[in-house]
Each structure stands twice: as C-alpha cells, then as structure tokens.
PDB file of C-alpha atoms in Angstrom:
ATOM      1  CA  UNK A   1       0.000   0.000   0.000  1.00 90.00           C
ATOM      2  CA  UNK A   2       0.969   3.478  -0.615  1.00 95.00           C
ATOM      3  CA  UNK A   3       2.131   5.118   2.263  1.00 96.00           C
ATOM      4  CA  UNK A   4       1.017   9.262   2.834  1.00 97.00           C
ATOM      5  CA  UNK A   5       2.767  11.067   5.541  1.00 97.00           C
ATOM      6  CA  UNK A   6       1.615  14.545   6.608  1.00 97.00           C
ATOM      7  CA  UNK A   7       3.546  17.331   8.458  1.00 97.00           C
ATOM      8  CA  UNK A   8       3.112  18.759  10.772  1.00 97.00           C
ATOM      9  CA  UNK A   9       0.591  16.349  13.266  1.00 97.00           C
ATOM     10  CA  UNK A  10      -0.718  19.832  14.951  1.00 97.00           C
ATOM     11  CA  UNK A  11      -0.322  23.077  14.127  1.00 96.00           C
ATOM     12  CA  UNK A  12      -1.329  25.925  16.182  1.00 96.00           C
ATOM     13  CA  UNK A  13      -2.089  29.503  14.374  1.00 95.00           C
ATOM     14  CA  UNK A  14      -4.260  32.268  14.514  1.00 95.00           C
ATOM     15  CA  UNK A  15      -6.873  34.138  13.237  1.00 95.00           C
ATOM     16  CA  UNK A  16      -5.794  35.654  10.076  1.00 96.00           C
ATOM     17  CA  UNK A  17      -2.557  33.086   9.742  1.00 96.00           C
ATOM     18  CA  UNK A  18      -1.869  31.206   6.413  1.00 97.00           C
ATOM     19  CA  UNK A  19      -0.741  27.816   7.142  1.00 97.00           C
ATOM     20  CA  UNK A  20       0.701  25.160   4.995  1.00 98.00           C
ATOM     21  CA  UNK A  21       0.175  21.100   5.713  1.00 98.00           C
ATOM     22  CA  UNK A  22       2.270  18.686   3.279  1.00 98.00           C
ATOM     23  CA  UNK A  23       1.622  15.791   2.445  1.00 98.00           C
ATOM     24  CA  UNK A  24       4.293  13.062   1.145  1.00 98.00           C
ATOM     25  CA  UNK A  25       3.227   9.879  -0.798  1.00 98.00           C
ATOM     26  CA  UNK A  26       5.877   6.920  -0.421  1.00 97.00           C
ATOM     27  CA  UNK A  27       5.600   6.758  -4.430  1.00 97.00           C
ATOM     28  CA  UNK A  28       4.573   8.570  -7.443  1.00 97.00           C
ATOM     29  CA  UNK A  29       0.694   9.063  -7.194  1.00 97.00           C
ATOM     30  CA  UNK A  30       0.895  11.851 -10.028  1.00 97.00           C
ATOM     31  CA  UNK A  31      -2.283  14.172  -8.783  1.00 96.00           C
ATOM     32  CA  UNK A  32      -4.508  11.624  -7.588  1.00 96.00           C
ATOM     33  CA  UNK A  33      -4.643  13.075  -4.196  1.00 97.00           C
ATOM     34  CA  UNK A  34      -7.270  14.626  -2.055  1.00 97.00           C
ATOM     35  CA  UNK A  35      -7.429  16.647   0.891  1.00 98.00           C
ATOM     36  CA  UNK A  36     -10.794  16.433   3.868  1.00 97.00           C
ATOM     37  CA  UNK A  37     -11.346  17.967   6.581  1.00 98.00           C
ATOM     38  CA  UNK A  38     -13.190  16.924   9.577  1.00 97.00           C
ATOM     39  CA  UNK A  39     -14.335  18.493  12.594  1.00 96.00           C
ATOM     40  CA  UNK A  40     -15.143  16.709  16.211  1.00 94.00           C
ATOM     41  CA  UNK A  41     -18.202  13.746  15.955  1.00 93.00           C
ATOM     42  CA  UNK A  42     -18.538  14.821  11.966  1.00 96.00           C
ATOM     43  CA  UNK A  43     -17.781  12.841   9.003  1.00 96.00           C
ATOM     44  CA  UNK A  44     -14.879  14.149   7.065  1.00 95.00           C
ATOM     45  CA  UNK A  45     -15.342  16.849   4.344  1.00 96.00           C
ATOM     46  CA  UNK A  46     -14.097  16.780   0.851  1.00 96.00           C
ATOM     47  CA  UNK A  47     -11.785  20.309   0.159  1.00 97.00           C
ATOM     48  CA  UNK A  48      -9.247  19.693  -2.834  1.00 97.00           C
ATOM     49  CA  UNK A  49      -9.248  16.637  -5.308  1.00 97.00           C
ATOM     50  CA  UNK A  50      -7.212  16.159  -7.784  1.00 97.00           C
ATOM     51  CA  UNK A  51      -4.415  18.159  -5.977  1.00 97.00           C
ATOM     52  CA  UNK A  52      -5.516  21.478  -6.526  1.00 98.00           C
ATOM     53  CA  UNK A  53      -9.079  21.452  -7.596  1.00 97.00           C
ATOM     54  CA  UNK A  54     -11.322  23.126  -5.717  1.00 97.00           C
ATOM     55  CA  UNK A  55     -14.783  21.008  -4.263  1.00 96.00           C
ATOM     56  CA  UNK A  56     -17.672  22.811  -4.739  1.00 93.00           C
ATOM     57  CA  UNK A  57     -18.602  25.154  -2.062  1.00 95.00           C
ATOM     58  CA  UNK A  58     -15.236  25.410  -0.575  1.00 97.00           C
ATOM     59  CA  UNK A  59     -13.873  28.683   0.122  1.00 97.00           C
ATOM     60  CA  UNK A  60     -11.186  30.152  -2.253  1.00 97.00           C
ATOM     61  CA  UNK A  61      -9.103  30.927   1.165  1.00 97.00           C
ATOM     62  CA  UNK A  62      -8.121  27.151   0.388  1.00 98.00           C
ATOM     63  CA  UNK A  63      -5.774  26.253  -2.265  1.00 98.00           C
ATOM     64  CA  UNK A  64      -4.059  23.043  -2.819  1.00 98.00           C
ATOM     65  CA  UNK A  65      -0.727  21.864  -4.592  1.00 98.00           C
ATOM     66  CA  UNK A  66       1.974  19.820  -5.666  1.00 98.00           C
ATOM     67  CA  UNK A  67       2.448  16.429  -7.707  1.00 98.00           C
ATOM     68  CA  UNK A  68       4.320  13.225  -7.589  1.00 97.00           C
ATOM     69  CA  UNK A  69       5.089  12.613  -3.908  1.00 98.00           C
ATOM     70  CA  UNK A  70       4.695  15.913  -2.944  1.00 98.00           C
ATOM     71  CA  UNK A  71       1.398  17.764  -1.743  1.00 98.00           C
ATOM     72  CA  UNK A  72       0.998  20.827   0.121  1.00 98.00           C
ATOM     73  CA  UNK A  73      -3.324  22.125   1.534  1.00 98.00           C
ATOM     74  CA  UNK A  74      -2.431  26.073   2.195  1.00 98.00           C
ATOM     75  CA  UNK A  75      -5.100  28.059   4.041  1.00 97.00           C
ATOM     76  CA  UNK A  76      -5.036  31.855   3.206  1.00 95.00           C
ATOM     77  CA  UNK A  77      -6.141  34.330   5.963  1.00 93.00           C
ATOM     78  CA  UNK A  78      -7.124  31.551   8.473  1.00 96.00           C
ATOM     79  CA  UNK A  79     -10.755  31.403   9.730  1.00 95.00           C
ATOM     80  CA  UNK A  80     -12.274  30.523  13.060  1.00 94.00           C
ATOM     81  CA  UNK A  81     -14.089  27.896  11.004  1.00 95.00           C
ATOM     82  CA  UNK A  82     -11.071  26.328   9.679  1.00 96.00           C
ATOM     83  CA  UNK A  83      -9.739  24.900  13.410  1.00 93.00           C
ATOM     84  CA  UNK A  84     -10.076  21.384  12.184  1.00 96.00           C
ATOM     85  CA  UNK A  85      -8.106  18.302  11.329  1.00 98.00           C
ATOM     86  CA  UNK A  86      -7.127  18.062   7.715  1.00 98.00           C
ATOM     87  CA  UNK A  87      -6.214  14.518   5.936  1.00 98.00           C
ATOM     88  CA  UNK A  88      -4.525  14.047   2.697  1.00 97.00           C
ATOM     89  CA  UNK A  89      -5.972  11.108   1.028  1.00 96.00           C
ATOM     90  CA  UNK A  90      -4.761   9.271  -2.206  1.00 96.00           C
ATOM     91  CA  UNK A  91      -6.541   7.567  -4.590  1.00 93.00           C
ATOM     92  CA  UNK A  92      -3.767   6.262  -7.498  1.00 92.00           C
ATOM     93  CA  UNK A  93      -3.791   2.495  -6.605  1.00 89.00           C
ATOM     94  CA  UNK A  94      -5.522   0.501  -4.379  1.00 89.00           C
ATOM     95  CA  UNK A  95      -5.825   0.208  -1.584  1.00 88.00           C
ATOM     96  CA  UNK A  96      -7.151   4.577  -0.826  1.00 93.00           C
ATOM     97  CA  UNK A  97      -5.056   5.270   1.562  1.00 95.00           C
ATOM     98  CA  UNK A  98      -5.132   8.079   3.758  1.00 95.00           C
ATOM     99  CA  UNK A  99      -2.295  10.377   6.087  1.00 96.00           C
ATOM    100  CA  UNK A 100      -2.028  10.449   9.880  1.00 96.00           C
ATOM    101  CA  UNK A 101      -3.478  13.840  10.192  1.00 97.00           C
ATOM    102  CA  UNK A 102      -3.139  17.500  10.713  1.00 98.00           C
ATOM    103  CA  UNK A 103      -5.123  19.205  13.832  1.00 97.00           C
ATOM    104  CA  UNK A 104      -4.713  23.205  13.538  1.00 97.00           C
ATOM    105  CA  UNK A 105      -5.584  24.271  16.836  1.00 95.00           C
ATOM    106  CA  UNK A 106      -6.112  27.700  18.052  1.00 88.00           C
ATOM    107  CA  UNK A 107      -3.092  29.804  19.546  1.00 86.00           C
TER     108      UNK A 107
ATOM    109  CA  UNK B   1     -29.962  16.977  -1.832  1.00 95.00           C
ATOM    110  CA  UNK B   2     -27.711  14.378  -1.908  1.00 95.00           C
ATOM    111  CA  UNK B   3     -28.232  12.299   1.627  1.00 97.00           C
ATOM    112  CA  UNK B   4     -26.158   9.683   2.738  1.00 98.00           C
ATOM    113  CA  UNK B   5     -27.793   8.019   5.923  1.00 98.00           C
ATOM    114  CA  UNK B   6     -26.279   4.841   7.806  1.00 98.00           C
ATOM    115  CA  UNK B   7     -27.851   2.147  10.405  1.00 97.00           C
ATOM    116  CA  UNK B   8     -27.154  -0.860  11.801  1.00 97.00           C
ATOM    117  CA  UNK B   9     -24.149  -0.592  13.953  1.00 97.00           C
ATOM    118  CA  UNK B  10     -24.083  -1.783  17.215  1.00 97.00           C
ATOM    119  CA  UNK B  11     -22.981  -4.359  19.987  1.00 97.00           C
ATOM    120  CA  UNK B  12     -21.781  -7.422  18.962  1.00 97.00           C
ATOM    121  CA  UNK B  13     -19.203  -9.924  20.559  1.00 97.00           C
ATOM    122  CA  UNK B  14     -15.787 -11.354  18.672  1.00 97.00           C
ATOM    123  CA  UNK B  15     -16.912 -13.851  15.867  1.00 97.00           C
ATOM    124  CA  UNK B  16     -19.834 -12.221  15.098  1.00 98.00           C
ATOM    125  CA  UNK B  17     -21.522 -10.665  12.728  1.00 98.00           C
ATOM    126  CA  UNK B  18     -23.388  -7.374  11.264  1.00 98.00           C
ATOM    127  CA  UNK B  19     -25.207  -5.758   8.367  1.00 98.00           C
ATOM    128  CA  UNK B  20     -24.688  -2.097   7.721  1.00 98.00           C
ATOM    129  CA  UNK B  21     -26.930  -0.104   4.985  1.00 98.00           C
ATOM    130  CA  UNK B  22     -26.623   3.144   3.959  1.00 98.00           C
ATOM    131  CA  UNK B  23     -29.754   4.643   2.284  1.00 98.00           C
ATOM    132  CA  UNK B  24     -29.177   7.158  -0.351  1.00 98.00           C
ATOM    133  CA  UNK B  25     -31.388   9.958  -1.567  1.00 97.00           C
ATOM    134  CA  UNK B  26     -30.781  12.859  -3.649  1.00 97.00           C
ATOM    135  CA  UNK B  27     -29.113  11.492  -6.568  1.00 96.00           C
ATOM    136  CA  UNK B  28     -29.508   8.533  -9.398  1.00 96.00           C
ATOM    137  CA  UNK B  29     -27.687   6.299  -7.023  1.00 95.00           C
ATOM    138  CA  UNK B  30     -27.546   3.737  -9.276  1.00 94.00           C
ATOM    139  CA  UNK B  31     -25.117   5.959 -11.502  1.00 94.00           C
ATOM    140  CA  UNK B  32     -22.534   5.953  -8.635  1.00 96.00           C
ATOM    141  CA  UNK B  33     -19.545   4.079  -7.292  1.00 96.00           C
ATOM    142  CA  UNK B  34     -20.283   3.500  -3.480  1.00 97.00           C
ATOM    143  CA  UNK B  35     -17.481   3.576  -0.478  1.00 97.00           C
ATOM    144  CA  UNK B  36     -17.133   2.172   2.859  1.00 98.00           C
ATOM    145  CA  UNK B  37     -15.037   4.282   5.300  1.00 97.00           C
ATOM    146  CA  UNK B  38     -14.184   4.088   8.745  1.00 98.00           C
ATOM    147  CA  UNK B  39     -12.971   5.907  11.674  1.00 97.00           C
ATOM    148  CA  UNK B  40     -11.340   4.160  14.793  1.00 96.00           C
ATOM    149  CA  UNK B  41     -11.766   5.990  18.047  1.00 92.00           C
ATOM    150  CA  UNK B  42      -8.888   8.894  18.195  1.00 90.00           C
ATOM    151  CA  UNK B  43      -7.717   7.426  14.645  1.00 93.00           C
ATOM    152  CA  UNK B  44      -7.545   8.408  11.013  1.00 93.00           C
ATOM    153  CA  UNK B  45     -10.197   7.242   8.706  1.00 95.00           C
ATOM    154  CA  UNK B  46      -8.995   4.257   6.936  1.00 96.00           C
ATOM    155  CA  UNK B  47     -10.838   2.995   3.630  1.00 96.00           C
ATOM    156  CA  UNK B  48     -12.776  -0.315   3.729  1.00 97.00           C
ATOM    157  CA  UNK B  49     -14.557  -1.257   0.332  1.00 97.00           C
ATOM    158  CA  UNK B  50     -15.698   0.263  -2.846  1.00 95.00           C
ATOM    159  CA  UNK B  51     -18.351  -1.160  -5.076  1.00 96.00           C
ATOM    160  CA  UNK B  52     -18.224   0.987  -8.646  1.00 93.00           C
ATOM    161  CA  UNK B  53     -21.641   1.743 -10.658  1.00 90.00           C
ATOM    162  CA  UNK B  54     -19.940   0.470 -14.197  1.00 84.00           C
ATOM    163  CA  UNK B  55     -19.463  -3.079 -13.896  1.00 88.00           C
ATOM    164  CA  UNK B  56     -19.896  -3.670 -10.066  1.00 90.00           C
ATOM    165  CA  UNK B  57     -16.594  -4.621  -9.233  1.00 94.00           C
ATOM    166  CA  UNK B  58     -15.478  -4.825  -5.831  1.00 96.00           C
ATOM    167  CA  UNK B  59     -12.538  -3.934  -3.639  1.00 95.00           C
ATOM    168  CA  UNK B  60     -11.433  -4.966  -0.586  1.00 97.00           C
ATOM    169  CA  UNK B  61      -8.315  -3.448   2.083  1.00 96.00           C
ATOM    170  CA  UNK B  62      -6.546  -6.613   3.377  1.00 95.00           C
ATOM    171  CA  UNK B  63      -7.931  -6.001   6.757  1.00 96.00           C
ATOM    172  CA  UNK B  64     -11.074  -7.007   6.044  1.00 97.00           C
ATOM    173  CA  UNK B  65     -10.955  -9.331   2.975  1.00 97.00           C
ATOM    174  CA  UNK B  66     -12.478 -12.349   3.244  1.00 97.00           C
ATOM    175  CA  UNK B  67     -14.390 -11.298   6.417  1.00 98.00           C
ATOM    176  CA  UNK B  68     -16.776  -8.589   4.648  1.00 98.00           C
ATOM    177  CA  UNK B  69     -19.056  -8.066   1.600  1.00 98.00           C
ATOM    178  CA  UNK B  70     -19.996  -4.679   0.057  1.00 98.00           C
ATOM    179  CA  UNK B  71     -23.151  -5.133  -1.972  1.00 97.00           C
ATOM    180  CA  UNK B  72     -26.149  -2.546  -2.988  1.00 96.00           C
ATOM    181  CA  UNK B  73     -29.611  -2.766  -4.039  1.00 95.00           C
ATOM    182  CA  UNK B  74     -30.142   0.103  -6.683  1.00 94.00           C
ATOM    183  CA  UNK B  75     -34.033  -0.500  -5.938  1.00 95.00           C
ATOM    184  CA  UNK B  76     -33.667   0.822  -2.788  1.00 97.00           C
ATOM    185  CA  UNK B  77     -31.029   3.314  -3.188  1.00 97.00           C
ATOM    186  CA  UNK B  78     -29.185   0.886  -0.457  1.00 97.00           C
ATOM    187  CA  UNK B  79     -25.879   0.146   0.164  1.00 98.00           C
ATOM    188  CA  UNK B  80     -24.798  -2.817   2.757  1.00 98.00           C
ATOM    189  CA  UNK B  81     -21.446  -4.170   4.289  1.00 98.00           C
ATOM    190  CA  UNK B  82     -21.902  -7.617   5.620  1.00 98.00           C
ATOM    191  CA  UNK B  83     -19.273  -8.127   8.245  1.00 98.00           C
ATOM    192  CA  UNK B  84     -18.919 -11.597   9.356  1.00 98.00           C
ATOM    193  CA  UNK B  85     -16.347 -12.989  12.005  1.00 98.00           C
ATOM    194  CA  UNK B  86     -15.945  -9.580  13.755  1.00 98.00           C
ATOM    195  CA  UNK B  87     -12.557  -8.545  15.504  1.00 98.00           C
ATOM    196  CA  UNK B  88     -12.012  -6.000  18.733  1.00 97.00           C
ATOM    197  CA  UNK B  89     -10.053  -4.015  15.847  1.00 97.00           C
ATOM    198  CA  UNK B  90     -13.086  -3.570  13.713  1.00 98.00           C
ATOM    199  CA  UNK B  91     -14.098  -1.186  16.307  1.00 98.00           C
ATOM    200  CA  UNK B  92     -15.182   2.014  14.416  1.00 98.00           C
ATOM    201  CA  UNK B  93     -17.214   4.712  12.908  1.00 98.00           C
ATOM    202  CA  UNK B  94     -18.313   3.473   9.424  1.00 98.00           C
ATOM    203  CA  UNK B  95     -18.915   5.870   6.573  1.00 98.00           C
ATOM    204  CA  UNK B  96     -20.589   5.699   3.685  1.00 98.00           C
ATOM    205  CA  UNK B  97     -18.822   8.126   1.283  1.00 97.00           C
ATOM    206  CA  UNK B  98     -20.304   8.302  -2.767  1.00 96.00           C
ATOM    207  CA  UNK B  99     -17.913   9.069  -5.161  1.00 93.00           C
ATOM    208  CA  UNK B 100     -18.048  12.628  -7.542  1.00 88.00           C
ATOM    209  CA  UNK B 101     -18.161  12.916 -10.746  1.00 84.00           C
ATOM    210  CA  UNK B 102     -14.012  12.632 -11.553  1.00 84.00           C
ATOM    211  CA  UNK B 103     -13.597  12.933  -7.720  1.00 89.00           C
ATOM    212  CA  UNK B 104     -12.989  10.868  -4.412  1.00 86.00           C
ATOM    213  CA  UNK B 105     -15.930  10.461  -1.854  1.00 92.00           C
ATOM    214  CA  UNK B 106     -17.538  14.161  -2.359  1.00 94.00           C
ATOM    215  CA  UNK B 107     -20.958  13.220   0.040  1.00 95.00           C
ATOM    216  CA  UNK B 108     -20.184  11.300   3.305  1.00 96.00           C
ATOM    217  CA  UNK B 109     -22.711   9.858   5.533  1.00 97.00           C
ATOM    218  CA  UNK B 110     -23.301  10.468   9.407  1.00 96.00           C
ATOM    219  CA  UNK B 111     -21.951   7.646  10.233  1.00 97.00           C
ATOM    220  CA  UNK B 112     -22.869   4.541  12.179  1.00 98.00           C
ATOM    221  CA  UNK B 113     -21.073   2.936  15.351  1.00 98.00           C
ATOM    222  CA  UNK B 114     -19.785  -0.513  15.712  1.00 98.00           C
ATOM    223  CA  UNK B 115     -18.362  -1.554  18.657  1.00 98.00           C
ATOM    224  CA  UNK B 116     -16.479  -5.381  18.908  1.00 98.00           C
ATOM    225  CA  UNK B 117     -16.414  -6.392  22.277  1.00 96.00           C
ATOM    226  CA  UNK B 118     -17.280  -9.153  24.739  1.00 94.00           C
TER     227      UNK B 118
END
C-alpha cells in the first residue's frame, strides 16, 4: 500500500494566519490526491481533489498543490471555522489510503 | 440533496456478525460508485470497500478481505457491508462516502457505530 505522511501532526495559528500542511506519498501518485477535513463527531469533508481542484462550495481561502510525492493544503487568511483536522488522502492504486493527520488548533 | 444516511451498527461480541446499509437519496444512485469508510476511536479514517456503478466490481483493504461483503440494491437506493467474524479491531465509525463525478468520496454519511467487544 501506498504510504502518505503529513507534516506537521498539529499546528497551532491564529486568526488571520496562512498555514501550509504537506503531504508526502511513499511513491509517485501523479495528482490523484485529495485533501478532507473533519471536525469533532462529523464525518470528514471533501476540500481539494485532484491536488488542486477546488470542491464545490469550498472557500477560495483554500488552495491546494503539488504532484508526484509531494502535496501541500495552504489556508489563506485563516478562519475561526477552519480549526479542524485536515487529511490528505490518495486515490492512485488501491488500496485509498489516507495520512495520519493534521489538527490546527487555536493559539 | 444528496443524503447519505447509515444504520445498523451496534454491539456485537468477537466472531460475530453485522449488516450495515446506507440509504441514499438525492441522486440517481444507481449511476454511482459506493465507499465504505471508517474511523477508529482517536484514529484516522482508513478505507474499507468500494463497489463501482460500471461493472460492479469490488474492492477490498486486506484487513477485512475475506471477512466482509460490500453489496447494494439500486431499488432501494441501499448500500450494505456484511461483516462476518468480527474482531475487537473492527471497532469504528463506518462511513458511507459516494464518489463525484471525476472525484474521491464528495458526500459522506453520518456515520454509524460498531463496537467489537465481549
């Protein structure tokens, strides 16, 4: 299985902050990545597919990147709706697999 | 809309077994590739199953092959996961998550409980 490593595990910033979370895939998984969010007792939320292409909905404060084995999720102007967890997930080859996780807490 | 809604989880000892269905509404859920997800307490979702809408072909993580079964019933908008010889690691949160058009799991359900333990 493909292996997806995120950095940092928490991150704590501020109103107003941008923030950057990468994501590393343990081989080539060109753009097929995507990047959810989830917030305590909800089911996660889709954000970015296909590396950088905004979901639906999603505000344009969130911008995603990168290709290969490397992904960055960057929040612009951080919200106090954005104090989540954020998972990279990758969907090249079987089986989906998805990163530890990235809390951004309050500071 | 598009509504994802699971049921079925529960109690249930080691070696045993449950159905889970997700009901669908909202969308021509027949025209859809279907996803099992879940969530171990304090953990990182991990993928289960996927059924696709094309030529329903299944597939499987190694953790649970051979133990469960994703199947639908595009009569009833329903999606199952038979789980059969149940572990204390099974222990989880499981999703149903439909898959976009050209994208991974863009509607999740609420999610339904299952806890392994005697």
């Amino acid at each position: 299985d493909i292996q997806m490593t995120q950095s940092p595990s928490t991150l704590s910033a501020s109103v107003g902050d941008r923030v950057t979370i990468t994501c590393r895939a343990s081989q080539n998984i060109n753009t097929w990545l995507a990047w959810h969010q989830q917030k305590p007792g909800k089911a996660p939320k889709l954000l970015i597919y296909k590396a950088s292409n905004l979901e639906t909905g999603v505000p344009s404060r969130f911008s995603g990147s990168g290709s290969g084995t490397e992904f960055t999720l960057t929040i612009n102007s951080l919200q106090t709706d954005d104090f989540a967890t954020y998972y990279c997930q990758q969907y090249n080859s079987y089986s989906w697999t998805f990163g530890q996780g990235t809390k951004v807490e309050i500071k | 809309e598009v509504q994802l809604l699971e049921s079925g989880g529960g109690l249930v000892q080691p070696g045993g077994s449950l159905r889970l269905s997700c009901a669908a509404s909202g969308f021509t859920f027949s025209d859809y590739a279907m996803n099992w997800v879940r969530q171990a307490p304090g953990k990182g979702p991990e993928w289960v199953a996927d059924l696709k809408s094309r030529d329903g072909s299944t597939h499987y993580a190694d953790s649970v092959k051979g133990r469960f079964t994703i199947s639908r019933d595009n009569s009833k908008n329903t999606l199952y996961l038979q789980m059969n010889n149940l572990r204390a690691e099974d222990t989880a949160i499981y999703y149903c998550a439909r898959d976009g058009p050209s994208r991974p799991w863009d509607y999740w359900g609420q999610g339904t409980l299952v806890t392994v333990s005697s």
